[in-house]
């Protein structure tokens, strides 16, 4: 595994009680996981995927969804340590995380992933609105930004900073374009537990858009926490608390 593909913080891999791999929201790099690390228990190893097109991989082109999934699969297979591994997918990153976890459910990797956590992503059974504008259909910057805002893909703090927005917008657009037409039924069912985490003030993820996640595995829980759509950025402590409060779903030792 190239060090460019992931940033690892927290506990030493040899001593960690839990390993967490974060697949962040559209356009975000590995820095997106730093606030999560600050609130995580000291005995967790926390890794955040750095996908192509951002940070030290800025010059790499962002591939379509299969390429993003393959990148994450390579990363989770190469993570150091032997503690249970939980994959946390955030917003559009949850789509990549779902397909990566599915990809390693075979005989060779059985038991590699102890659980999947989906944060701020409506159930992927929902078909895209046929009247919804597509990022592939426009290159007008103002229209692109408007579409991304409808997806909740641009934090207000970023939208208000034109210089920074111009730097990260290509990766945001590429990530969102990779998943904007994605839908999936429950099959193949997840072989590991699934926890969904949503903000109670997230207008993009109301009950009726999230309830189908219950179909994706035999062990599925949901957690609602205070906050809006950009939970990892705005309320990382709430995401950590949701995971800590449901560790018994994933591990035999809920004490950590």
PDB file of C-alpha atoms in Angstrom:
ATOM      1  CA  UNK A   1       0.000   0.000   0.000  1.00  0.00           C
ATOM      2  CA  UNK A   2       1.384   3.407  -0.947  1.00  0.00           C
ATOM      3  CA  UNK A   3       1.505   5.911   1.902  1.00  0.00           C
ATOM      4  CA  UNK A   4      -0.088   8.350  -0.522  1.00  0.00           C
ATOM      5  CA  UNK A   5      -3.323   6.377  -0.440  1.00  0.00           C
ATOM      6  CA  UNK A   6      -4.054   6.658   3.273  1.00  0.00           C
ATOM      7  CA  UNK A   7      -3.226   8.578   6.447  1.00  0.00           C
ATOM      8  CA  UNK A   8      -2.990   6.506   9.624  1.00  0.00           C
ATOM      9  CA  UNK A   9      -3.365   8.055  13.085  1.00  0.00           C
ATOM     10  CA  UNK A  10      -4.071   6.885  16.602  1.00  0.00           C
ATOM     11  CA  UNK A  11      -2.947   3.652  18.213  1.00  0.00           C
ATOM     12  CA  UNK A  12       0.030   1.584  17.145  1.00  0.00           C
ATOM     13  CA  UNK A  13      -1.200  -1.165  14.785  1.00  0.00           C
ATOM     14  CA  UNK A  14       0.244  -3.804  17.122  1.00  0.00           C
ATOM     15  CA  UNK A  15      -1.743  -2.522  20.103  1.00  0.00           C
ATOM     16  CA  UNK A  16      -4.961  -1.230  18.532  1.00  0.00           C
ATOM     17  CA  UNK A  17      -8.257  -2.592  19.839  1.00  0.00           C
ATOM     18  CA  UNK A  18     -10.059  -1.481  16.666  1.00  0.00           C
ATOM     19  CA  UNK A  19      -9.095  -0.368  13.184  1.00  0.00           C
ATOM     20  CA  UNK A  20     -11.271   2.143  11.344  1.00  0.00           C
ATOM     21  CA  UNK A  21     -10.951   3.056   7.661  1.00  0.00           C
ATOM     22  CA  UNK A  22     -12.820   6.232   6.706  1.00  0.00           C
ATOM     23  CA  UNK A  23     -13.863   6.744   3.083  1.00  0.00           C
ATOM     24  CA  UNK A  24     -14.696  10.469   3.107  1.00  0.00           C
ATOM     25  CA  UNK A  25     -17.277  12.554   1.289  1.00  0.00           C
ATOM     26  CA  UNK A  26     -16.934  13.826  -2.272  1.00  0.00           C
ATOM     27  CA  UNK A  27     -13.715  15.679  -2.988  1.00  0.00           C
ATOM     28  CA  UNK A  28     -12.376  15.235   0.535  1.00  0.00           C
ATOM     29  CA  UNK A  29      -8.887  14.001   1.237  1.00  0.00           C
ATOM     30  CA  UNK A  30      -7.368  12.195   4.168  1.00  0.00           C
ATOM     31  CA  UNK A  31      -7.436  15.392   6.222  1.00  0.00           C
ATOM     32  CA  UNK A  32     -11.196  14.880   6.522  1.00  0.00           C
ATOM     33  CA  UNK A  33     -10.613  12.164   9.108  1.00  0.00           C
ATOM     34  CA  UNK A  34      -8.410  14.176  11.481  1.00  0.00           C
ATOM     35  CA  UNK A  35     -11.297  15.564  13.542  1.00  0.00           C
ATOM     36  CA  UNK A  36     -12.684  12.029  13.927  1.00  0.00           C
ATOM     37  CA  UNK A  37      -9.306  10.933  15.310  1.00  0.00           C
ATOM     38  CA  UNK A  38      -9.396  13.695  17.931  1.00  0.00           C
ATOM     39  CA  UNK A  39     -12.609  12.258  19.406  1.00  0.00           C
ATOM     40  CA  UNK A  40     -11.853   8.549  18.921  1.00  0.00           C
ATOM     41  CA  UNK A  41     -10.737   6.324  21.801  1.00  0.00           C
ATOM     42  CA  UNK A  42      -6.955   6.228  22.239  1.00  0.00           C
ATOM     43  CA  UNK A  43      -6.772   2.507  21.432  1.00  0.00           C
ATOM     44  CA  UNK A  44      -8.268   2.917  17.944  1.00  0.00           C
ATOM     45  CA  UNK A  45      -6.154   3.019  14.802  1.00  0.00           C
ATOM     46  CA  UNK A  46      -7.916   5.408  12.418  1.00  0.00           C
ATOM     47  CA  UNK A  47      -7.026   5.446   8.729  1.00  0.00           C
ATOM     48  CA  UNK A  48      -8.544   7.805   6.178  1.00  0.00           C
ATOM     49  CA  UNK A  49      -8.450   6.953   2.486  1.00  0.00           C
ATOM     50  CA  UNK A  50      -6.855   9.502   0.179  1.00  0.00           C
ATOM     51  CA  UNK A  51      -8.384   8.917  -3.231  1.00  0.00           C
ATOM     52  CA  UNK A  52      -6.919  10.156  -6.531  1.00  0.00           C
ATOM     53  CA  UNK A  53      -7.301  13.843  -7.380  1.00  0.00           C
ATOM     54  CA  UNK A  54      -6.655  15.361  -3.940  1.00  0.00           C
ATOM     55  CA  UNK A  55      -3.817  16.293  -1.583  1.00  0.00           C
ATOM     56  CA  UNK A  56      -0.624  14.428  -2.536  1.00  0.00           C
ATOM     57  CA  UNK A  57      -2.546  12.649  -5.319  1.00  0.00           C
ATOM     58  CA  UNK A  58      -3.822  15.907  -6.812  1.00  0.00           C
ATOM     59  CA  UNK A  59      -2.298  15.261 -10.233  1.00  0.00           C
ATOM     60  CA  UNK A  60      -3.931  11.847 -10.589  1.00  0.00           C
ATOM     61  CA  UNK A  61      -7.192  11.755 -12.504  1.00  0.00           C
ATOM     62  CA  UNK A  62     -10.255  10.610 -10.576  1.00  0.00           C
ATOM     63  CA  UNK A  63     -11.436   7.287 -12.040  1.00  0.00           C
ATOM     64  CA  UNK A  64     -14.991   6.066 -12.429  1.00  0.00           C
ATOM     65  CA  UNK A  65     -16.621   4.157  -9.588  1.00  0.00           C
ATOM     66  CA  UNK A  66     -14.897   0.779 -10.223  1.00  0.00           C
ATOM     67  CA  UNK A  67     -11.492   2.474 -10.033  1.00  0.00           C
ATOM     68  CA  UNK A  68     -12.371   4.266  -6.786  1.00  0.00           C
ATOM     69  CA  UNK A  69     -13.609   0.989  -5.310  1.00  0.00           C
ATOM     70  CA  UNK A  70     -10.427  -0.832  -6.350  1.00  0.00           C
ATOM     71  CA  UNK A  71      -8.353   1.898  -4.713  1.00  0.00           C
ATOM     72  CA  UNK A  72     -10.183   1.460  -1.398  1.00  0.00           C
ATOM     73  CA  UNK A  73     -10.051  -2.340  -1.607  1.00  0.00           C
ATOM     74  CA  UNK A  74      -6.260  -2.205  -2.028  1.00  0.00           C
ATOM     75  CA  UNK A  75      -6.022   0.133   0.950  1.00  0.00           C
ATOM     76  CA  UNK A  76      -8.119  -1.930   3.343  1.00  0.00           C
ATOM     77  CA  UNK A  77      -6.305  -5.132   2.406  1.00  0.00           C
ATOM     78  CA  UNK A  78      -2.966  -3.485   3.178  1.00  0.00           C
ATOM     79  CA  UNK A  79      -3.823  -1.794   6.474  1.00  0.00           C
ATOM     80  CA  UNK A  80      -1.429  -2.826   9.236  1.00  0.00           C
ATOM     81  CA  UNK A  81      -2.592  -4.616  12.347  1.00  0.00           C
ATOM     82  CA  UNK A  82      -4.972  -7.456  13.116  1.00  0.00           C
ATOM     83  CA  UNK A  83      -7.693  -5.768  15.204  1.00  0.00           C
ATOM     84  CA  UNK A  84     -11.272  -5.834  13.863  1.00  0.00           C
ATOM     85  CA  UNK A  85     -11.655  -3.490  10.897  1.00  0.00           C
ATOM     86  CA  UNK A  86     -14.688  -1.229  10.470  1.00  0.00           C
ATOM     87  CA  UNK A  87     -15.142   0.708   7.228  1.00  0.00           C
ATOM     88  CA  UNK A  88     -16.876   4.085   7.573  1.00  0.00           C
ATOM     89  CA  UNK A  89     -18.282   5.551   4.344  1.00  0.00           C
ATOM     90  CA  UNK A  90     -19.422   9.166   4.406  1.00  0.00           C
ATOM     91  CA  UNK A  91     -21.983  10.583   1.948  1.00  0.00           C
ATOM     92  CA  UNK A  92     -20.834   9.593  -1.563  1.00  0.00           C
ATOM     93  CA  UNK A  93     -17.954   7.752   0.098  1.00  0.00           C
ATOM     94  CA  UNK A  94     -20.548   5.332   1.482  1.00  0.00           C
ATOM     95  CA  UNK A  95     -21.253   4.093  -2.049  1.00  0.00           C
ATOM     96  CA  UNK A  96     -17.543   3.413  -2.582  1.00  0.00           C
ATOM     97  CA  UNK A  97     -17.298   1.794   0.847  1.00  0.00           C
ATOM     98  CA  UNK A  98     -20.321  -0.444   0.227  1.00  0.00           C
ATOM     99  CA  UNK A  99     -18.892  -1.794  -3.014  1.00  0.00           C
ATOM    100  CA  UNK A 100     -15.421  -2.188  -1.488  1.00  0.00           C
ATOM    101  CA  UNK A 101     -16.808  -4.229   1.405  1.00  0.00           C
ATOM    102  CA  UNK A 102     -18.818  -6.349  -1.010  1.00  0.00           C
ATOM    103  CA  UNK A 103     -15.660  -6.925  -3.055  1.00  0.00           C
ATOM    104  CA  UNK A 104     -13.816  -8.475  -0.105  1.00  0.00           C
ATOM    105  CA  UNK A 105     -16.553 -10.803   1.088  1.00  0.00           C
ATOM    106  CA  UNK A 106     -15.206 -13.721  -0.889  1.00  0.00           C
ATOM    107  CA  UNK A 107     -13.383 -16.742   0.464  1.00  0.00           C
ATOM    108  CA  UNK A 108      -9.938 -15.149   0.226  1.00  0.00           C
ATOM    109  CA  UNK A 109     -10.881 -12.137   2.362  1.00  0.00           C
ATOM    110  CA  UNK A 110     -13.585 -13.639   4.559  1.00  0.00           C
ATOM    111  CA  UNK A 111     -13.624 -11.916   7.926  1.00  0.00           C
ATOM    112  CA  UNK A 112     -11.388  -9.055   6.771  1.00  0.00           C
ATOM    113  CA  UNK A 113     -14.094  -6.444   7.468  1.00  0.00           C
ATOM    114  CA  UNK A 114     -15.921  -6.605  10.799  1.00  0.00           C
ATOM    115  CA  UNK A 115     -18.505  -3.983   9.896  1.00  0.00           C
ATOM    116  CA  UNK A 116     -19.661  -1.201   7.606  1.00  0.00           C
ATOM    117  CA  UNK A 117     -20.846   2.195   8.843  1.00  0.00           C
ATOM    118  CA  UNK A 118     -22.804   4.403   6.430  1.00  0.00           C
ATOM    119  CA  UNK A 119     -22.891   8.093   7.368  1.00  0.00           C
ATOM    120  CA  UNK A 120     -25.206  10.679   5.764  1.00  0.00           C
ATOM    121  CA  UNK A 121     -26.061   8.634   2.668  1.00  0.00           C
ATOM    122  CA  UNK A 122     -29.634   7.792   1.745  1.00  0.00           C
ATOM    123  CA  UNK A 123     -30.391   4.198   0.819  1.00  0.00           C
ATOM    124  CA  UNK A 124     -28.928   3.361  -2.573  1.00  0.00           C
ATOM    125  CA  UNK A 125     -32.088   1.532  -3.628  1.00  0.00           C
ATOM    126  CA  UNK A 126     -33.493   4.949  -4.487  1.00  0.00           C
ATOM    127  CA  UNK A 127     -33.394   5.648  -8.212  1.00  0.00           C
ATOM    128  CA  UNK A 128     -32.177   9.060  -9.368  1.00  0.00           C
ATOM    129  CA  UNK A 129     -34.891  11.525 -10.314  1.00  0.00           C
ATOM    130  CA  UNK A 130     -35.040  11.465 -14.149  1.00  0.00           C
ATOM    131  CA  UNK A 131     -35.670  15.220 -14.132  1.00  0.00           C
ATOM    132  CA  UNK A 132     -32.688  15.922 -11.904  1.00  0.00           C
ATOM    133  CA  UNK A 133     -29.866  17.728 -13.703  1.00  0.00           C
ATOM    134  CA  UNK A 134     -26.728  15.653 -14.141  1.00  0.00           C
ATOM    135  CA  UNK A 135     -23.186  16.850 -13.572  1.00  0.00           C
ATOM    136  CA  UNK A 136     -22.280  15.151 -16.845  1.00  0.00           C
ATOM    137  CA  UNK A 137     -24.641  17.458 -18.721  1.00  0.00           C
ATOM    138  CA  UNK A 138     -23.094  20.818 -17.872  1.00  0.00           C
ATOM    139  CA  UNK A 139     -19.721  22.486 -17.536  1.00  0.00           C
ATOM    140  CA  UNK A 140     -21.069  25.839 -16.359  1.00  0.00           C
ATOM    141  CA  UNK A 141     -19.349  26.461 -12.990  1.00  0.00           C
ATOM    142  CA  UNK A 142     -22.342  28.228 -11.456  1.00  0.00           C
ATOM    143  CA  UNK A 143     -24.685  25.416 -12.487  1.00  0.00           C
ATOM    144  CA  UNK A 144     -22.231  22.768 -11.260  1.00  0.00           C
ATOM    145  CA  UNK A 145     -22.098  24.446  -7.866  1.00  0.00           C
ATOM    146  CA  UNK A 146     -25.893  24.635  -7.748  1.00  0.00           C
ATOM    147  CA  UNK A 147     -26.220  20.896  -8.471  1.00  0.00           C
ATOM    148  CA  UNK A 148     -23.598  20.035  -5.870  1.00  0.00           C
ATOM    149  CA  UNK A 149     -25.409  22.111  -3.269  1.00  0.00           C
ATOM    150  CA  UNK A 150     -28.585  20.130  -3.961  1.00  0.00           C
ATOM    151  CA  UNK A 151     -26.604  16.989  -3.139  1.00  0.00           C
ATOM    152  CA  UNK A 152     -25.170  18.573  -0.028  1.00  0.00           C
ATOM    153  CA  UNK A 153     -21.740  18.071  -1.549  1.00  0.00           C
ATOM    154  CA  UNK A 154     -20.299  21.499  -0.758  1.00  0.00           C
ATOM    155  CA  UNK A 155     -19.896  22.717   2.827  1.00  0.00           C
ATOM    156  CA  UNK A 156     -20.914  26.352   3.215  1.00  0.00           C
ATOM    157  CA  UNK A 157     -17.464  27.262   4.507  1.00  0.00           C
ATOM    158  CA  UNK A 158     -15.948  25.912   1.289  1.00  0.00           C
ATOM    159  CA  UNK A 159     -18.504  27.545  -1.004  1.00  0.00           C
ATOM    160  CA  UNK A 160     -17.619  30.900   0.566  1.00  0.00           C
ATOM    161  CA  UNK A 161     -13.922  30.489  -0.276  1.00  0.00           C
ATOM    162  CA  UNK A 162     -13.557  30.814  -4.081  1.00  0.00           C
ATOM    163  CA  UNK A 163      -9.813  30.102  -4.082  1.00  0.00           C
ATOM    164  CA  UNK A 164     -10.131  26.901  -2.083  1.00  0.00           C
ATOM    165  CA  UNK A 165     -13.278  25.889  -3.967  1.00  0.00           C
ATOM    166  CA  UNK A 166     -11.461  26.195  -7.278  1.00  0.00           C
ATOM    167  CA  UNK A 167      -8.742  23.880  -5.994  1.00  0.00           C
ATOM    168  CA  UNK A 168     -11.002  21.078  -4.766  1.00  0.00           C
ATOM    169  CA  UNK A 169     -14.013  21.429  -7.072  1.00  0.00           C
ATOM    170  CA  UNK A 170     -12.669  19.091  -9.796  1.00  0.00           C
ATOM    171  CA  UNK A 171     -12.371  16.205  -7.314  1.00  0.00           C
ATOM    172  CA  UNK A 172     -15.805  16.941  -5.844  1.00  0.00           C
ATOM    173  CA  UNK A 173     -17.382  16.946  -9.297  1.00  0.00           C
ATOM    174  CA  UNK A 174     -15.555  13.766 -10.352  1.00  0.00           C
ATOM    175  CA  UNK A 175     -16.556  11.926  -7.165  1.00  0.00           C
ATOM    176  CA  UNK A 176     -20.183  12.961  -7.440  1.00  0.00           C
ATOM    177  CA  UNK A 177     -20.314  12.121 -11.145  1.00  0.00           C
ATOM    178  CA  UNK A 178     -18.968   8.654 -10.324  1.00  0.00           C
ATOM    179  CA  UNK A 179     -21.901   7.904  -8.020  1.00  0.00           C
ATOM    180  CA  UNK A 180     -24.746  10.180  -9.165  1.00  0.00           C
ATOM    181  CA  UNK A 181     -26.426   7.450 -11.243  1.00  0.00           C
ATOM    182  CA  UNK A 182     -25.590   4.600  -8.870  1.00  0.00           C
ATOM    183  CA  UNK A 183     -28.352   2.409  -7.493  1.00  0.00           C
ATOM    184  CA  UNK A 184     -28.227  -1.053  -5.975  1.00  0.00           C
ATOM    185  CA  UNK A 185     -30.577  -3.613  -4.571  1.00  0.00           C
ATOM    186  CA  UNK A 186     -29.710  -5.394  -1.335  1.00  0.00           C
ATOM    187  CA  UNK A 187     -27.977  -8.296  -3.077  1.00  0.00           C
ATOM    188  CA  UNK A 188     -25.330  -9.347  -2.536  1.00  0.00           C
ATOM    189  CA  UNK A 189     -26.189  -9.006   1.136  1.00  0.00           C
ATOM    190  CA  UNK A 190     -23.480  -7.745   3.437  1.00  0.00           C
ATOM    191  CA  UNK A 191     -21.742 -10.529   5.321  1.00  0.00           C
ATOM    192  CA  UNK A 192     -20.843  -8.085   8.103  1.00  0.00           C
ATOM    193  CA  UNK A 193     -23.026  -5.870  10.322  1.00  0.00           C
ATOM    194  CA  UNK A 194     -24.195  -2.513   8.981  1.00  0.00           C
ATOM    195  CA  UNK A 195     -24.692   0.632  11.065  1.00  0.00           C
ATOM    196  CA  UNK A 196     -26.290   3.715   9.507  1.00  0.00           C
ATOM    197  CA  UNK A 197     -25.741   7.151  11.046  1.00  0.00           C
ATOM    198  CA  UNK A 198     -27.776  10.237  10.159  1.00  0.00           C
ATOM    199  CA  UNK A 199     -28.123  13.758  11.470  1.00  0.00           C
ATOM    200  CA  UNK A 200     -31.533  14.596  12.875  1.00  0.00           C
ATOM    201  CA  UNK A 201     -31.474  17.887  10.937  1.00  0.00           C
ATOM    202  CA  UNK A 202     -30.382  16.381   7.606  1.00  0.00           C
ATOM    203  CA  UNK A 203     -33.042  17.261   5.024  1.00  0.00           C
ATOM    204  CA  UNK A 204     -31.345  15.031   2.433  1.00  0.00           C
ATOM    205  CA  UNK A 205     -31.742  11.878   4.540  1.00  0.00           C
ATOM    206  CA  UNK A 206     -35.247  11.701   6.014  1.00  0.00           C
ATOM    207  CA  UNK A 207     -36.683   8.398   7.251  1.00  0.00           C
ATOM    208  CA  UNK A 208     -38.345   7.549   3.960  1.00  0.00           C
ATOM    209  CA  UNK A 209     -35.034   7.826   2.065  1.00  0.00           C
ATOM    210  CA  UNK A 210     -32.995   5.803   4.554  1.00  0.00           C
ATOM    211  CA  UNK A 211     -35.219   2.942   5.696  1.00  0.00           C
ATOM    212  CA  UNK A 212     -34.240   0.601   2.835  1.00  0.00           C
ATOM    213  CA  UNK A 213     -30.760   0.207   4.304  1.00  0.00           C
ATOM    214  CA  UNK A 214     -32.396  -2.347   6.606  1.00  0.00           C
ATOM    215  CA  UNK A 215     -32.606  -4.690   3.603  1.00  0.00           C
ATOM    216  CA  UNK A 216     -28.850  -4.821   2.999  1.00  0.00           C
ATOM    217  CA  UNK A 217     -27.898  -7.338   5.656  1.00  0.00           C
ATOM    218  CA  UNK A 218     -29.092  -9.525   8.479  1.00  0.00           C
ATOM    219  CA  UNK A 219     -27.534  -7.325  11.170  1.00  0.00           C
ATOM    220  CA  UNK A 220     -28.496  -3.691  10.554  1.00  0.00           C
ATOM    221  CA  UNK A 221     -28.902  -0.855  13.034  1.00  0.00           C
ATOM    222  CA  UNK A 222     -29.636   2.833  12.657  1.00  0.00           C
ATOM    223  CA  UNK A 223     -28.442   5.746  14.773  1.00  0.00           C
ATOM    224  CA  UNK A 224     -29.722   9.331  14.654  1.00  0.00           C
ATOM    225  CA  UNK A 225     -27.455  11.996  16.108  1.00  0.00           C
ATOM    226  CA  UNK A 226     -27.649  15.784  16.481  1.00  0.00           C
ATOM    227  CA  UNK A 227     -26.486  17.472  13.295  1.00  0.00           C
ATOM    228  CA  UNK A 228     -27.029  18.081   9.613  1.00  0.00           C
ATOM    229  CA  UNK A 229     -25.764  16.432   6.440  1.00  0.00           C
ATOM    230  CA  UNK A 230     -22.030  17.145   6.795  1.00  0.00           C
ATOM    231  CA  UNK A 231     -21.639  15.122   9.980  1.00  0.00           C
ATOM    232  CA  UNK A 232     -17.989  14.161   9.611  1.00  0.00           C
ATOM    233  CA  UNK A 233     -16.994  17.782   9.051  1.00  0.00           C
ATOM    234  CA  UNK A 234     -19.371  19.490  11.483  1.00  0.00           C
ATOM    235  CA  UNK A 235     -20.061  16.863  14.181  1.00  0.00           C
ATOM    236  CA  UNK A 236     -17.224  14.306  14.190  1.00  0.00           C
ATOM    237  CA  UNK A 237     -17.795  13.684  17.895  1.00  0.00           C
ATOM    238  CA  UNK A 238     -21.352  12.560  17.150  1.00  0.00           C
ATOM    239  CA  UNK A 239     -20.116  10.080  14.537  1.00  0.00           C
ATOM    240  CA  UNK A 240     -17.592   8.653  17.011  1.00  0.00           C
ATOM    241  CA  UNK A 241     -20.239   8.477  19.738  1.00  0.00           C
ATOM    242  CA  UNK A 242     -22.599   6.578  17.425  1.00  0.00           C
ATOM    243  CA  UNK A 243     -19.902   4.023  16.665  1.00  0.00           C
ATOM    244  CA  UNK A 244     -18.833   3.688  20.306  1.00  0.00           C
ATOM    245  CA  UNK A 245     -22.458   3.235  21.342  1.00  0.00           C
ATOM    246  CA  UNK A 246     -22.913   0.374  18.895  1.00  0.00           C
ATOM    247  CA  UNK A 247     -19.595  -1.458  19.153  1.00  0.00           C
ATOM    248  CA  UNK A 248     -21.372  -4.506  20.529  1.00  0.00           C
ATOM    249  CA  UNK A 249     -22.839  -4.911  17.047  1.00  0.00           C
ATOM    250  CA  UNK A 250     -19.355  -5.439  15.600  1.00  0.00           C
ATOM    251  CA  UNK A 251     -17.125  -6.867  18.293  1.00  0.00           C
ATOM    252  CA  UNK A 252     -17.279  -9.390  21.086  1.00  0.00           C
ATOM    253  CA  UNK A 253     -15.720  -6.850  23.452  1.00  0.00           C
ATOM    254  CA  UNK A 254     -17.950  -3.747  23.747  1.00  0.00           C
ATOM    255  CA  UNK A 255     -15.777  -2.226  26.444  1.00  0.00           C
ATOM    256  CA  UNK A 256     -13.628  -0.301  23.968  1.00  0.00           C
TER     257      UNK A 256
END
